[in-house]
Every structure is written in structure tokens, then in C-alpha cells.
mmCIF file of C-alpha atoms in Angstrom:
data_model
loop_
_atom_site.group_PDB
_atom_site.id
_atom_site.type_symbol
_atom_site.label_atom_id
_atom_site.label_comp_id
_atom_site.label_asym_id
_atom_site.label_seq_id
_atom_site.Cartn_x
_atom_site.Cartn_y
_atom_site.Cartn_z
ATOM 1 C CA MET B 1 7.189 -54.803 34.102
ATOM 2 C CA LEU B 2 10.658 -54.843 35.648
ATOM 3 C CA SER B 3 11.559 -57.501 38.167
ATOM 4 C CA ALA B 4 12.377 -56.657 41.792
ATOM 5 C CA LEU B 5 16.033 -57.324 41.003
ATOM 6 C CA ALA B 6 15.968 -54.946 38.049
ATOM 7 C CA LEU B 7 14.373 -52.234 40.168
ATOM 8 C CA ALA B 8 17.134 -52.647 42.719
ATOM 9 C CA LEU B 9 19.879 -52.167 40.167
ATOM 10 C CA PRO B 10 21.430 -48.679 40.225
ATOM 11 C CA SER B 11 21.991 -46.477 37.253
ATOM 12 C CA PHE B 12 25.400 -47.031 35.683
ATOM 13 C CA THR B 13 28.118 -44.582 36.578
ATOM 14 C CA ALA B 14 31.683 -44.368 35.333
ATOM 15 C CA SER B 15 34.398 -46.003 37.403
ATOM 16 C CA ALA B 16 35.826 -43.903 40.202
ATOM 17 C CA ASN B 17 39.249 -44.720 38.773
ATOM 18 C CA PRO B 18 39.382 -43.305 35.224
ATOM 19 C CA ALA B 19 42.389 -45.513 34.464
ATOM 20 C CA SER B 20 40.511 -48.753 35.195
ATOM 21 C CA PRO B 21 40.111 -50.988 32.128
ATOM 22 C CA PHE B 22 36.565 -51.765 30.981
ATOM 23 C CA GLN B 23 34.735 -53.164 27.994
ATOM 24 C CA PHE B 24 31.659 -52.305 25.974
ATOM 25 C CA SER B 25 29.672 -54.264 23.395
ATOM 26 C CA VAL B 26 28.248 -53.300 20.017
ATOM 27 C CA ILE B 27 25.523 -55.251 18.235
ATOM 28 C CA GLY B 28 25.804 -55.082 14.469
ATOM 29 C CA HIS B 29 22.617 -54.497 12.520
ATOM 30 C CA SER B 30 20.831 -57.789 13.209
ATOM 31 C CA PHE B 31 18.110 -57.461 10.552
ATOM 32 C CA LYS B 32 20.067 -57.646 7.304
ATOM 33 C CA SER B 33 18.954 -61.190 6.550
ATOM 34 C CA GLY B 34 15.304 -60.794 7.467
ATOM 35 C CA ALA B 35 12.703 -59.511 9.871
ATOM 36 C CA ASP B 36 13.252 -62.127 12.609
ATOM 37 C CA GLU B 37 14.151 -60.337 15.846
ATOM 38 C CA ALA B 38 15.534 -63.511 17.438
ATOM 39 C CA PRO B 39 19.160 -62.683 16.444
ATOM 40 C CA LEU B 40 18.852 -59.292 18.126
ATOM 41 C CA ARG B 41 17.347 -60.774 21.273
ATOM 42 C CA GLN B 42 20.076 -63.432 21.421
ATOM 43 C CA ALA B 43 22.814 -60.870 20.775
ATOM 44 C CA ILE B 44 21.646 -58.699 23.673
ATOM 45 C CA ALA B 45 21.510 -61.700 26.008
ATOM 46 C CA SER B 46 24.922 -63.017 24.956
ATOM 47 C CA ALA B 47 26.650 -59.642 25.072
ATOM 48 C CA SER B 48 25.172 -58.938 28.506
ATOM 49 C CA GLN B 49 26.771 -62.090 29.919
ATOM 50 C CA GLN B 50 30.208 -60.561 29.344
ATOM 51 C CA ALA B 51 29.391 -57.732 31.829
ATOM 52 C CA PRO B 52 30.058 -54.756 29.527
ATOM 53 C CA ALA B 53 29.772 -51.192 30.813
ATOM 54 C CA PHE B 54 27.065 -50.682 28.172
ATOM 55 C CA ILE B 55 25.751 -52.035 24.879
ATOM 56 C CA VAL B 56 25.183 -50.061 21.682
ATOM 57 C CA ALA B 57 22.570 -51.490 19.301
ATOM 58 C CA THR B 58 22.876 -50.338 15.690
ATOM 59 C CA GLY B 59 19.308 -50.099 14.501
ATOM 60 C CA ILE B 60 15.680 -50.903 15.260
ATOM 61 C CA LYS B 61 14.431 -52.781 12.190
ATOM 62 C CA SER B 62 15.133 -54.052 8.710
ATOM 63 C CA SER B 63 14.141 -52.133 5.592
ATOM 64 C CA SER B 64 11.631 -54.892 4.760
ATOM 65 C CA GLU B 65 9.730 -54.472 8.039
ATOM 66 C CA PRO B 66 6.911 -51.940 8.414
ATOM 67 C CA CYS B 67 7.716 -48.498 9.783
ATOM 68 C CA SER B 68 4.847 -48.803 12.223
ATOM 69 C CA ASP B 69 4.389 -47.486 15.742
ATOM 70 C CA HIS B 70 3.519 -51.037 16.777
ATOM 71 C CA LEU B 71 6.856 -52.417 15.606
ATOM 72 C CA TYR B 72 8.793 -49.516 17.129
ATOM 73 C CA ALA B 73 7.064 -50.102 20.479
ATOM 74 C CA GLN B 74 7.809 -53.817 20.275
ATOM 75 C CA ARG B 75 11.520 -53.193 19.707
ATOM 76 C CA ARG B 76 11.649 -50.566 22.442
ATOM 77 C CA ALA B 77 10.314 -53.148 24.892
ATOM 78 C CA LEU B 78 12.957 -55.612 23.705
ATOM 79 C CA PHE B 79 15.744 -53.068 24.261
ATOM 80 C CA ASN B 80 14.396 -52.220 27.702
ATOM 81 C CA ASP B 81 14.660 -55.889 28.685
ATOM 82 C CA SER B 82 18.444 -55.587 28.522
ATOM 83 C CA SER B 83 20.053 -56.007 31.959
ATOM 84 C CA VAL B 84 22.877 -53.725 30.767
ATOM 85 C CA PRO B 85 22.420 -50.047 29.817
ATOM 86 C CA LEU B 86 21.637 -49.997 26.092
ATOM 87 C CA VAL B 87 22.123 -47.054 23.730
ATOM 88 C CA LEU B 88 20.378 -47.047 20.358
ATOM 89 C CA SER B 89 22.295 -45.794 17.327
ATOM 90 C CA LEU B 90 19.877 -45.196 14.424
ATOM 91 C CA ALA B 91 20.126 -47.041 11.111
ATOM 92 C CA GLY B 92 18.863 -45.800 7.763
ATOM 93 C CA SER B 93 16.356 -48.677 7.650
ATOM 94 C CA ASP B 94 14.739 -47.266 10.816
ATOM 95 C CA TRP B 95 13.530 -44.096 9.099
ATOM 96 C CA SER B 96 15.144 -42.929 5.850
ATOM 97 C CA ALA B 97 13.820 -45.875 3.813
ATOM 98 C CA CYS B 98 10.242 -45.551 5.106
ATOM 99 C CA GLN B 99 7.350 -44.880 2.726
ATOM 100 C CA ASN B 100 3.695 -44.047 3.209
ATOM 101 C CA SER B 101 0.733 -45.934 1.720
ATOM 102 C CA ALA B 102 1.081 -43.943 -1.494
ATOM 103 C CA GLY B 103 4.683 -45.061 -1.943
ATOM 104 C CA ARG B 104 6.125 -41.658 -1.111
ATOM 105 C CA SER B 105 8.900 -41.019 1.354
ATOM 106 C CA ALA B 106 7.788 -40.829 4.981
ATOM 107 C CA ALA B 107 11.333 -40.413 6.235
ATOM 108 C CA ILE B 108 10.978 -37.117 8.090
ATOM 109 C CA GLU B 109 7.688 -38.027 9.765
ATOM 110 C CA ARG B 110 9.027 -41.424 10.854
ATOM 111 C CA LEU B 111 12.306 -39.933 12.094
ATOM 112 C CA ASN B 112 10.375 -37.536 14.298
ATOM 113 C CA ARG B 113 8.266 -40.420 15.613
ATOM 114 C CA VAL B 114 11.356 -42.509 16.406
ATOM 115 C CA ARG B 115 12.768 -39.542 18.289
ATOM 116 C CA GLU B 116 9.610 -39.343 20.405
ATOM 117 C CA LEU B 117 9.562 -43.062 21.194
ATOM 118 C CA PHE B 118 13.251 -43.784 21.787
ATOM 119 C CA TYR B 119 14.892 -40.501 22.780
ATOM 120 C CA GLY B 120 12.403 -38.826 25.070
ATOM 121 C CA ASP B 121 14.707 -38.335 28.049
ATOM 122 C CA ALA B 122 18.378 -38.104 29.013
ATOM 123 C CA GLU B 123 18.821 -41.796 29.755
ATOM 124 C CA SER B 124 19.694 -44.951 27.891
ATOM 125 C CA LEU B 125 17.337 -47.862 27.444
ATOM 126 C CA GLY B 126 17.658 -51.026 29.522
ATOM 127 C CA GLN B 127 16.855 -52.064 33.077
ATOM 128 C CA ARG B 128 19.788 -50.007 34.305
ATOM 129 C CA HIS B 129 20.180 -46.516 32.903
ATOM 130 C CA LEU B 130 23.184 -44.679 31.588
ATOM 131 C CA THR B 131 22.935 -40.886 31.789
ATOM 132 C CA LEU B 132 23.270 -39.292 28.347
ATOM 133 C CA THR B 133 23.763 -35.760 27.078
ATOM 134 C CA ARG B 134 21.648 -35.167 23.987
ATOM 135 C CA GLN B 135 22.187 -32.557 21.296
ATOM 136 C CA SER B 136 18.517 -31.689 21.717
ATOM 137 C CA GLY B 137 19.484 -30.042 25.000
ATOM 138 C CA THR B 138 20.715 -27.135 22.863
ATOM 139 C CA ALA B 139 17.801 -24.966 21.750
ATOM 140 C CA LYS B 140 19.085 -24.535 18.187
ATOM 141 C CA PHE B 141 19.214 -28.313 17.690
ATOM 142 C CA ARG B 142 16.308 -29.436 19.853
ATOM 143 C CA SER B 143 15.136 -31.925 17.196
ATOM 144 C CA TYR B 144 18.347 -33.965 17.179
ATOM 145 C CA ALA B 145 17.811 -36.119 20.261
ATOM 146 C CA GLU B 146 19.328 -39.168 18.554
ATOM 147 C CA ASN B 147 22.779 -37.568 18.803
ATOM 148 C CA ALA B 148 23.979 -38.307 22.332
ATOM 149 C CA HIS B 149 27.244 -38.557 24.236
ATOM 150 C CA TRP B 150 28.386 -40.116 27.500
ATOM 151 C CA GLN B 151 31.718 -40.697 29.196
ATOM 152 C CA VAL B 152 33.330 -43.709 30.863
ATOM 153 C CA GLY B 153 36.742 -43.213 32.387
ATOM 154 C CA LYS B 154 38.857 -41.101 30.060
ATOM 155 C CA VAL B 155 36.862 -41.960 26.928
ATOM 156 C CA LEU B 156 33.975 -40.036 25.342
ATOM 157 C CA PHE B 157 31.353 -42.049 23.453
ATOM 158 C CA ALA B 158 28.803 -40.585 21.050
ATOM 159 C CA THR B 159 26.180 -41.467 18.462
ATOM 160 C CA ILE B 160 25.651 -39.477 15.274
ATOM 161 C CA ASN B 161 22.831 -39.836 12.736
ATOM 162 C CA LEU B 162 24.553 -40.774 9.457
ATOM 163 C CA PRO B 163 22.254 -43.270 7.664
ATOM 164 C CA ALA B 164 23.931 -45.764 5.370
ATOM 165 C CA ASN B 165 21.941 -44.882 2.237
ATOM 166 C CA ASN B 166 24.392 -42.119 1.241
ATOM 167 C CA ASN B 167 23.455 -40.109 4.342
ATOM 168 C CA HIS B 168 19.901 -39.703 2.972
ATOM 169 C CA TYR B 169 21.043 -37.445 0.153
ATOM 170 C CA ARG B 170 18.223 -37.412 -2.407
ATOM 171 C CA ALA B 171 19.425 -36.421 -5.863
ATOM 172 C CA GLU B 172 15.886 -36.134 -7.247
ATOM 173 C CA ALA B 173 14.481 -34.043 -4.421
ATOM 174 C CA GLY B 174 15.737 -30.611 -5.326
ATOM 175 C CA ARG B 175 16.806 -28.901 -2.129
ATOM 176 C CA ASN B 176 17.543 -31.651 0.382
ATOM 177 C CA SER B 177 16.183 -29.868 3.413
ATOM 178 C CA GLU B 178 16.452 -32.812 5.825
ATOM 179 C CA TYR B 179 19.939 -33.716 4.634
ATOM 180 C CA GLU B 180 21.170 -30.126 4.663
ATOM 181 C CA ASP B 181 19.697 -29.298 8.063
ATOM 182 C CA ARG B 182 21.209 -32.452 9.541
ATOM 183 C CA LEU B 183 24.600 -31.555 8.040
ATOM 184 C CA VAL B 184 24.485 -28.336 10.051
ATOM 185 C CA ALA B 185 23.464 -30.149 13.229
ATOM 186 C CA ASN B 186 26.103 -32.856 12.777
ATOM 187 C CA ARG B 187 28.782 -30.260 12.058
ATOM 188 C CA ALA B 188 28.011 -28.537 15.353
ATOM 189 C CA TRP B 189 27.818 -31.898 17.133
ATOM 190 C CA LEU B 190 31.256 -33.031 15.939
ATOM 191 C CA ASN B 191 32.825 -29.714 16.904
ATOM 192 C CA ARG B 192 31.256 -30.047 20.345
ATOM 193 C CA LEU B 193 32.493 -33.621 20.836
ATOM 194 C CA PHE B 194 36.092 -32.949 19.875
ATOM 195 C CA SER B 195 36.126 -29.702 21.861
ATOM 196 C CA LEU B 196 34.893 -31.560 24.950
ATOM 197 C CA ALA B 197 37.450 -34.335 24.499
ATOM 198 C CA GLN B 198 40.256 -31.800 24.067
ATOM 199 C CA ARG B 199 39.184 -29.643 26.996
ATOM 200 C CA GLN B 200 38.992 -32.597 29.381
ATOM 201 C CA LYS B 201 42.217 -34.098 27.984
ATOM 202 C CA LEU B 202 40.511 -37.401 27.262
ATOM 203 C CA GLN B 203 42.401 -40.337 25.838
ATOM 204 C CA GLY B 204 39.790 -41.453 23.356
ATOM 205 C CA LEU B 205 36.651 -40.629 21.400
ATOM 206 C CA VAL B 206 34.346 -43.333 20.011
ATOM 207 C CA LEU B 207 31.748 -42.413 17.395
ATOM 208 C CA PHE B 208 28.887 -44.767 16.423
ATOM 209 C CA SER B 209 27.103 -44.357 13.079
ATOM 210 C CA ASP B 210 25.128 -46.443 10.604
ATOM 211 C CA GLY B 211 27.005 -45.337 7.503
ATOM 212 C CA ALA B 212 30.732 -45.939 7.145
ATOM 213 C CA VAL B 213 32.829 -42.777 7.344
ATOM 214 C CA THR B 214 35.772 -44.299 5.542
ATOM 215 C CA ALA B 215 39.353 -43.053 5.254
ATOM 216 C CA PRO B 216 39.848 -39.919 3.121
ATOM 217 C CA GLU B 217 41.529 -41.964 0.374
ATOM 218 C CA ALA B 218 38.164 -43.548 -0.408
ATOM 219 C CA GLY B 219 37.080 -40.173 -1.734
ATOM 220 C CA LEU B 220 39.433 -40.661 -4.670
ATOM 221 C CA LEU B 221 36.781 -42.936 -6.149
ATOM 222 C CA SER B 222 34.808 -39.824 -6.984
ATOM 223 C CA LEU B 223 37.434 -38.978 -9.598
ATOM 224 C CA LEU B 224 36.528 -42.054 -11.648
ATOM 225 C CA PRO B 225 34.036 -41.572 -14.510
ATOM 226 C CA SER B 226 31.420 -43.848 -12.908
ATOM 227 C CA PHE B 227 31.434 -41.785 -9.691
ATOM 228 C CA ARG B 228 31.787 -38.315 -11.229
ATOM 229 C CA ASN B 229 28.060 -37.553 -11.201
ATOM 230 C CA LYS B 230 27.288 -39.094 -7.810
ATOM 231 C CA GLN B 231 27.023 -36.841 -4.781
ATOM 232 C CA ASP B 232 28.931 -38.263 -1.814
ATOM 233 C CA GLY B 233 26.618 -37.701 1.144
ATOM 234 C CA PHE B 234 29.421 -38.461 3.598
ATOM 235 C CA ALA B 235 32.020 -36.086 2.153
ATOM 236 C CA GLU B 236 31.555 -33.262 4.660
ATOM 237 C CA PRO B 237 31.409 -35.313 7.891
ATOM 238 C CA ARG B 238 34.374 -37.374 6.653
ATOM 239 C CA ARG B 239 36.504 -34.287 6.074
ATOM 240 C CA GLN B 240 35.464 -32.742 9.366
ATOM 241 C CA ILE B 241 36.135 -35.856 11.453
ATOM 242 C CA HIS B 242 39.608 -36.294 10.051
ATOM 243 C CA THR B 243 40.474 -32.603 10.320
ATOM 244 C CA LEU B 244 39.427 -32.598 13.974
ATOM 245 C CA ALA B 245 41.160 -35.925 14.642
ATOM 246 C CA GLU B 246 44.466 -34.512 13.425
ATOM 247 C CA LYS B 247 44.321 -31.934 16.235
ATOM 248 C CA PHE B 248 43.268 -34.437 18.902
ATOM 249 C CA LYS B 249 46.034 -36.020 20.982
ATOM 250 C CA GLY B 250 44.019 -39.120 21.800
ATOM 251 C CA GLN B 251 42.686 -41.965 19.674
ATOM 252 C CA VAL B 252 39.467 -41.824 17.642
ATOM 253 C CA LEU B 253 37.471 -44.976 16.922
ATOM 254 C CA LEU B 254 34.767 -44.892 14.223
ATOM 255 C CA ILE B 255 32.280 -47.780 14.469
ATOM 256 C CA ASP B 256 29.726 -48.390 11.720
ATOM 257 C CA ALA B 257 27.203 -51.140 10.942
ATOM 258 C CA GLN B 258 28.225 -51.905 7.350
ATOM 259 C CA GLY B 259 30.563 -54.864 7.852
ATOM 260 C CA SER B 260 30.214 -58.208 6.112
ATOM 261 C CA ASN B 261 29.924 -61.595 7.782
ATOM 262 C CA GLY B 262 33.189 -62.770 6.275
ATOM 263 C CA GLY B 263 36.670 -62.202 7.621
ATOM 264 C CA GLU B 264 38.082 -61.287 11.000
ATOM 265 C CA THR B 265 36.648 -58.411 13.017
ATOM 266 C CA VAL B 266 39.559 -56.010 13.423
ATOM 267 C CA ILE B 267 40.176 -52.314 13.922
ATOM 268 C CA ASN B 268 42.031 -50.786 10.990
ATOM 269 C CA TRP B 269 44.172 -47.850 12.094
ATOM 270 C CA ARG B 270 45.254 -44.839 10.054
ATOM 271 C CA GLY B 271 47.295 -42.692 12.384
ATOM 272 C CA ASN B 272 45.171 -42.021 15.467
ATOM 273 C CA VAL B 273 41.897 -42.930 13.713
ATOM 274 C CA GLY B 274 40.598 -46.502 13.867
ATOM 275 C CA TYR B 275 37.844 -47.980 11.674
ATOM 276 C CA LEU B 276 35.660 -50.845 12.832
ATOM 277 C CA SER B 277 32.859 -52.034 10.537
ATOM 278 C CA LEU B 278 30.528 -54.585 12.138
ATOM 279 C CA ALA B 279 28.134 -57.152 10.711
ATOM 280 C CA THR B 280 25.241 -58.811 12.523
ATOM 281 C CA ALA B 281 27.345 -60.286 15.316
ATOM 282 C CA TRP B 282 27.885 -58.664 18.672
ATOM 283 C CA THR B 283 31.417 -57.527 19.358
ATOM 284 C CA GLU B 284 33.129 -56.740 22.655
ATOM 285 C CA ILE B 285 35.751 -53.997 22.680
ATOM 286 C CA GLY B 286 38.179 -53.576 25.535
ATOM 287 C CA VAL B 287 39.441 -50.186 26.693
ATOM 288 C CA SER B 288 42.716 -49.988 28.610
ATOM 289 C CA ALA B 289 44.737 -46.839 29.229
ATOM 290 C CA ALA B 290 47.774 -49.017 29.971
ATOM 291 C CA ASN B 291 47.992 -50.195 26.343
ATOM 292 C CA THR B 292 49.579 -48.281 23.491
ATOM 293 C CA THR B 293 46.415 -48.964 21.506
ATOM 294 C CA LEU B 294 43.554 -47.814 23.706
ATOM 295 C CA PHE B 295 40.907 -49.967 21.993
ATOM 296 C CA ASN B 296 41.098 -53.665 21.204
ATOM 297 C CA VAL B 297 38.541 -56.160 19.918
ATOM 298 C CA ARG B 298 38.262 -58.737 22.691
ATOM 299 C CA ALA B 299 35.500 -61.091 21.578
ATOM 300 C CA SER B 300 32.598 -61.557 19.217
ATOM 301 C CA SER B 301 29.618 -63.869 19.021
ATOM 302 C CA ALA B 302 31.827 -66.288 17.094
ATOM 303 C CA ASP B 303 34.299 -66.512 19.980
ATOM 304 C CA VAL B 304 32.069 -66.884 23.032
ATOM 305 C CA THR B 305 29.388 -69.485 23.636
ATOM 306 C CA PRO B 306 26.351 -68.074 25.512
#
């Protein structure tokens, strides 16, 4: 049950001055080293202390945890405890790695269940709500509620379902109906996002995904003998994002949850496209229209003591 203070808090709205600087926080996938949810709970609490406009959490559970309704409900309650609006970006371990009691894939059934539990309305999680626009609002793509966008100032933010396990491409499955249908939905979603950003003359577009949509040069690996027979599940969204980015006058920031714990957390820029790959830490990113580079990493859990 929410406290009286939480009930008094208004829903988050973008600043009246679109040029005002702000910051947001992203929690890397906090379950890579085990099923303990304490790192996630601590990350939410620590990130919230920095007063971000919102928090994005990259995943519900680890691949070693059960894909049970009980666990999903437990994590939903944890997310709703956040004092800051919290948006959930799905990870592959939340659904695509799930199996039933017979050891067969339960990915599609679990994905639909996650959609019901976490994406049932047009609001974020948390004690304060951020209004979201979901792709499921379009009749043709009514299943894809996990794809959502929202705007703060002159920046558009969006989630897209690209699970890290090669985008859930299943080489042994014959026709990959889930993968292929989601390709169509994601293609339409990306066109919609860039069209909206162009039409409103926004300065930036931030895209959150589980899998890393790396620079086009990474695709050259497919020419090597060891990669020749491997289908790249990210090839189409990668090409599309970079084709659309070339026509966009603002800056595009791609944030994924596949970073390692070693090294400095930095945005790597290729033209107007920046790549930020996060590990289990929480990271704060500043947004300032006054800077040549719109986005800058401001702090991480290693820099700030709760």
C-alpha cells in the first residue's frame, strides 16, 4: 500500500521549459551474478536519491530464476516501490529463455503473461507515474505493449523488445513466427519513433534495448568462416536504426544491458549515434541542450555513495 506522501505525489510531467537540463537513470541488468534481488533494490534506492526525471530498469529476473507468476508479481511490487517513475525495458531472461516443465520453450506464453502483468496501462511503474504511449495502442500491433515511448523536453525516449540471445532467432525452429512477427512490429515502431522525432524537430532520441545494436562495422564479422553460417538476429534493426539516424538532425543514443563490470562507463559516438552498454550498476545520464553533445554520463553507482 502506498504511503500518504506517495499518494500526494503528482504524476511526472515534462518541464515547461524544453531547454531545461535534466537527468535520467538506467539500471543495468542486476541479476547476472545470481538471483538475489538486493542489488536491484539498492540500485533503485540509490538512483532515486539523485532526483532523476525517471528510471529505466533493464529486466525483471535472471535466467536461473523461475519464470513464475509469483516471481513476476514480486518484482512488480519492487518496481512500484520506486519513488521515481520507473519504466521496464524487457530482457531476454524475462521471457525468451523460459521453459515449461517438459523442458520445451515457453517463451511466447511467458511473454504474453509479462505483457499482462507489467504493461496493462499507459503509465510507468513507481509511486509517481510517467504517461507512456504504447505500440499496442495501434490495432495492428496490439500485442506489443512492451514497446513504449515518452518525451521529456526536446528528447524522445523509447523501449524496444530486442532480447540479447540473438533477438530470439531460433535456427532449429523452422519458421520463426515470434521472431518474424516482432521484426515487423519493431520495423513499424522504429519508423514511427524517428518520424515523430523529425516531425517535432526534437534534439535527441534515446532507445533502450536488452541486446546490443552495435555499429554497422560489427556486421563484418559475418564474413569470417566461423560466422558464415550464423544468422544475425539483429541485422535488420541495426540497418534500419542507422539508416534512419543518418536522416535525423539530432543525436541518437542506443542503451543496452550487455556491458561488463570492467572499464569506464562511457558513450561511444559514431557520427550522431552514441552507444552505451551498461553492466549491473546504475548510471545517471545528463541531458543538456546547451552542450554540443546532448547526452553525458554524469555518475554511476561507483561514483556516488548512497
